[in-house]
């Protein structure tokens, strides 16, 4: 069984096949080139709303953390297009990424999504090194300009700045900064160039940490504002990759790009398919991206991208990662995902253009036994919002751990697609966890509650508690329903929670012994004091 929502069960297995696809943001880059990826919708460990750590999604282990509670930024929900962002207080908040070889860069492509709360001298968004010896830096001044000093191996330093007005207190902006000795420095805001030069020296690396929200060894440079996402590459992206990643960020954060704003599935009129946008495409033979997966379940690839300036993008609507309550089914299909994806297949003018047939694969790891012949690709070919009137596409095969439909011609501009099954007993789709939360019960107890919309091969649940996220104590083991297609609610009382903040997690074990764990849920109980003796 796999349960999947915001509190998602299961471990995505990174099989060898996935190293062939691009698994970085938007499907651009893998762990060899994407050296840091901090996003607000994954990887945060909280003490209440305070951010204790921010896990690196690049696969390089460059996690950001802050050990002092007063210096931790705050996670604020729904700050930008429904996504959270981290608020830095301008006084002492910062996150530290320890020095690592993967962060010592002599060329780069960096993206950061920010909004100052106070426009000031100085908002140091991201700095590797001390003031005056920066390997790289992005900082803004009170006029909203972008400042990008670099210290070189010949012991000189150049500190260029863009014109003002690049960041402002009213909107989040996508700031982009690239450098190599062959291309020089270039900076962009929402895809529009704001600075360029022909610098060709070698940046001097250092053994200093990367600081998010401040510049080390200086005063008055703590960020007063929000940071939503931070992405670093150790190379300059090609133009096709850059277009794909910018469309990914623009859809996620509700921004309009100055050029090449090609993915239209994120528009309200198209249904707001804003999430986990990825893409493939070609500008020319030297600037191409033919295989992408990103952080989502869908991988699309093509070995025949022969036409210049054509792209295929896809993103989903945020629907539940499971089949609960879905009745819109073609004949013979017994269940389908509530999550749907929408396609933009266009040229660089935004006009519909065919990129040719593609392979589309689904990552179903964590589901247990899946029979490829039971799977059906569903495409809303008439764009009427209904799948029941469509002809299901069969022919999936297991290729390197993913279930692939090959040589698909149906993904035409504007169409939606999803995945179905003709056998929910032998080939289940992801099972929806309706929630897992911890609430106070009376003055000194904790009530743990969760619910499942359905269960498949579920043997039992395990509840555990920890104070340090390292050592876990089992509180209870509850028998699962085995197989169920209706809602089941579970409750457990912890009669003696830890004082202060503790963390709870929920494990689910299949009949084959496979166990997967939920995210950790923090719970804070106020300290109790007893006066004794009591006269």
Short mmCIF file of N, CA and C in Angstrom, two decimals, residues 108-111 138 146 148 160 162 175-180 182-189 191-199 236 242:
data_model
loop_
_atom_site.label_atom_id
_atom_site.label_comp_id
_atom_site.label_asym_id
_atom_site.label_seq_id
_atom_site.Cartn_x
_atom_site.Cartn_y
_atom_site.Cartn_z
N UNK A 108 28.59 28.93 -12.96
CA UNK A 108 27.32 28.64 -12.28
C UNK A 108 26.14 29.18 -13.06
N UNK A 109 24.97 28.68 -12.66
CA UNK A 109 23.68 29.24 -13.04
C UNK A 109 22.81 29.15 -11.79
N UNK A 110 22.37 30.30 -11.29
CA UNK A 110 21.68 30.36 -10.01
C UNK A 110 20.30 31.01 -10.19
N UNK A 111 19.34 30.50 -9.43
CA UNK A 111 17.98 31.05 -9.43
C UNK A 111 17.54 31.22 -7.98
N UNK A 138 24.61 37.13 -4.22
CA UNK A 138 23.46 37.91 -4.71
C UNK A 138 22.92 38.73 -3.54
N UNK A 146 20.41 44.58 -8.07
CA UNK A 146 21.05 43.30 -7.77
C UNK A 146 22.56 43.51 -7.81
N UNK A 148 26.41 41.77 -7.39
CA UNK A 148 26.95 40.44 -7.67
C UNK A 148 28.47 40.42 -7.63
N UNK A 160 29.86 44.28 -9.62
CA UNK A 160 28.87 44.95 -10.47
C UNK A 160 27.47 44.96 -9.85
N UNK A 162 23.18 45.74 -11.03
CA UNK A 162 22.20 46.00 -12.06
C UNK A 162 21.55 47.36 -11.82
N UNK A 175 14.85 35.76 -9.77
CA UNK A 175 16.15 36.35 -10.07
C UNK A 175 17.09 35.24 -10.54
N UNK A 176 17.77 35.49 -11.64
CA UNK A 176 18.62 34.50 -12.29
C UNK A 176 20.00 35.11 -12.53
N UNK A 177 21.05 34.31 -12.29
CA UNK A 177 22.42 34.82 -12.38
C UNK A 177 23.33 33.71 -12.87
N UNK A 178 24.02 33.95 -13.99
CA UNK A 178 24.92 32.94 -14.54
C UNK A 178 26.30 33.53 -14.76
N UNK A 179 27.31 32.63 -14.72
CA UNK A 179 28.68 33.05 -15.02
C UNK A 179 29.49 31.87 -15.54
N UNK A 180 30.30 32.13 -16.54
CA UNK A 180 31.43 31.28 -16.92
C UNK A 180 32.46 32.17 -17.58
N UNK A 182 33.76 31.85 -20.35
CA UNK A 182 33.50 31.99 -21.80
C UNK A 182 32.28 32.85 -22.10
N UNK A 183 31.38 33.00 -21.13
CA UNK A 183 30.15 33.78 -21.39
C UNK A 183 30.06 35.05 -20.57
N UNK A 184 30.87 35.21 -19.51
CA UNK A 184 30.77 36.36 -18.64
C UNK A 184 29.59 36.25 -17.69
N UNK A 185 29.28 37.36 -17.03
CA UNK A 185 28.17 37.41 -16.08
C UNK A 185 26.91 37.92 -16.76
N UNK A 186 25.79 37.28 -16.45
CA UNK A 186 24.50 37.74 -16.94
C UNK A 186 23.47 37.55 -15.83
N UNK A 187 22.61 38.54 -15.64
CA UNK A 187 21.54 38.45 -14.65
C UNK A 187 20.21 38.80 -15.31
N UNK A 188 19.14 38.18 -14.78
CA UNK A 188 17.81 38.37 -15.33
C UNK A 188 16.80 38.51 -14.19
N UNK A 189 15.71 39.17 -14.48
CA UNK A 189 14.53 39.19 -13.60
C UNK A 189 13.35 38.72 -14.40
N UNK A 191 13.14 36.46 -16.47
CA UNK A 191 13.54 36.18 -17.84
C UNK A 191 14.04 37.36 -18.62
N UNK A 192 13.94 38.58 -18.09
CA UNK A 192 14.41 39.79 -18.79
C UNK A 192 15.82 40.12 -18.33
N UNK A 193 16.73 40.32 -19.26
CA UNK A 193 18.12 40.61 -18.90
C UNK A 193 18.24 41.97 -18.22
N UNK A 194 18.95 41.99 -17.08
CA UNK A 194 19.13 43.23 -16.33
C UNK A 194 20.60 43.59 -16.18
N UNK A 195 21.50 42.66 -16.53
CA UNK A 195 22.92 42.96 -16.44
C UNK A 195 23.69 41.95 -17.29
N UNK A 196 24.77 42.39 -17.93
CA UNK A 196 25.68 41.46 -18.59
C UNK A 196 27.06 42.10 -18.69
N UNK A 197 28.10 41.27 -18.70
CA UNK A 197 29.46 41.75 -18.94
C UNK A 197 30.25 40.63 -19.60
N UNK A 198 31.51 40.89 -19.89
CA UNK A 198 32.36 39.91 -20.57
C UNK A 198 33.51 39.46 -19.68
N UNK A 199 33.31 39.50 -18.36
CA UNK A 199 34.33 39.06 -17.42
C UNK A 199 34.78 37.64 -17.75
N UNK A 236 26.63 26.70 -16.73
CA UNK A 236 25.63 27.56 -17.35
C UNK A 236 24.67 26.68 -18.15
N UNK A 242 17.22 26.53 -19.93
CA UNK A 242 16.85 27.78 -19.25
C UNK A 242 15.38 28.10 -19.47
#
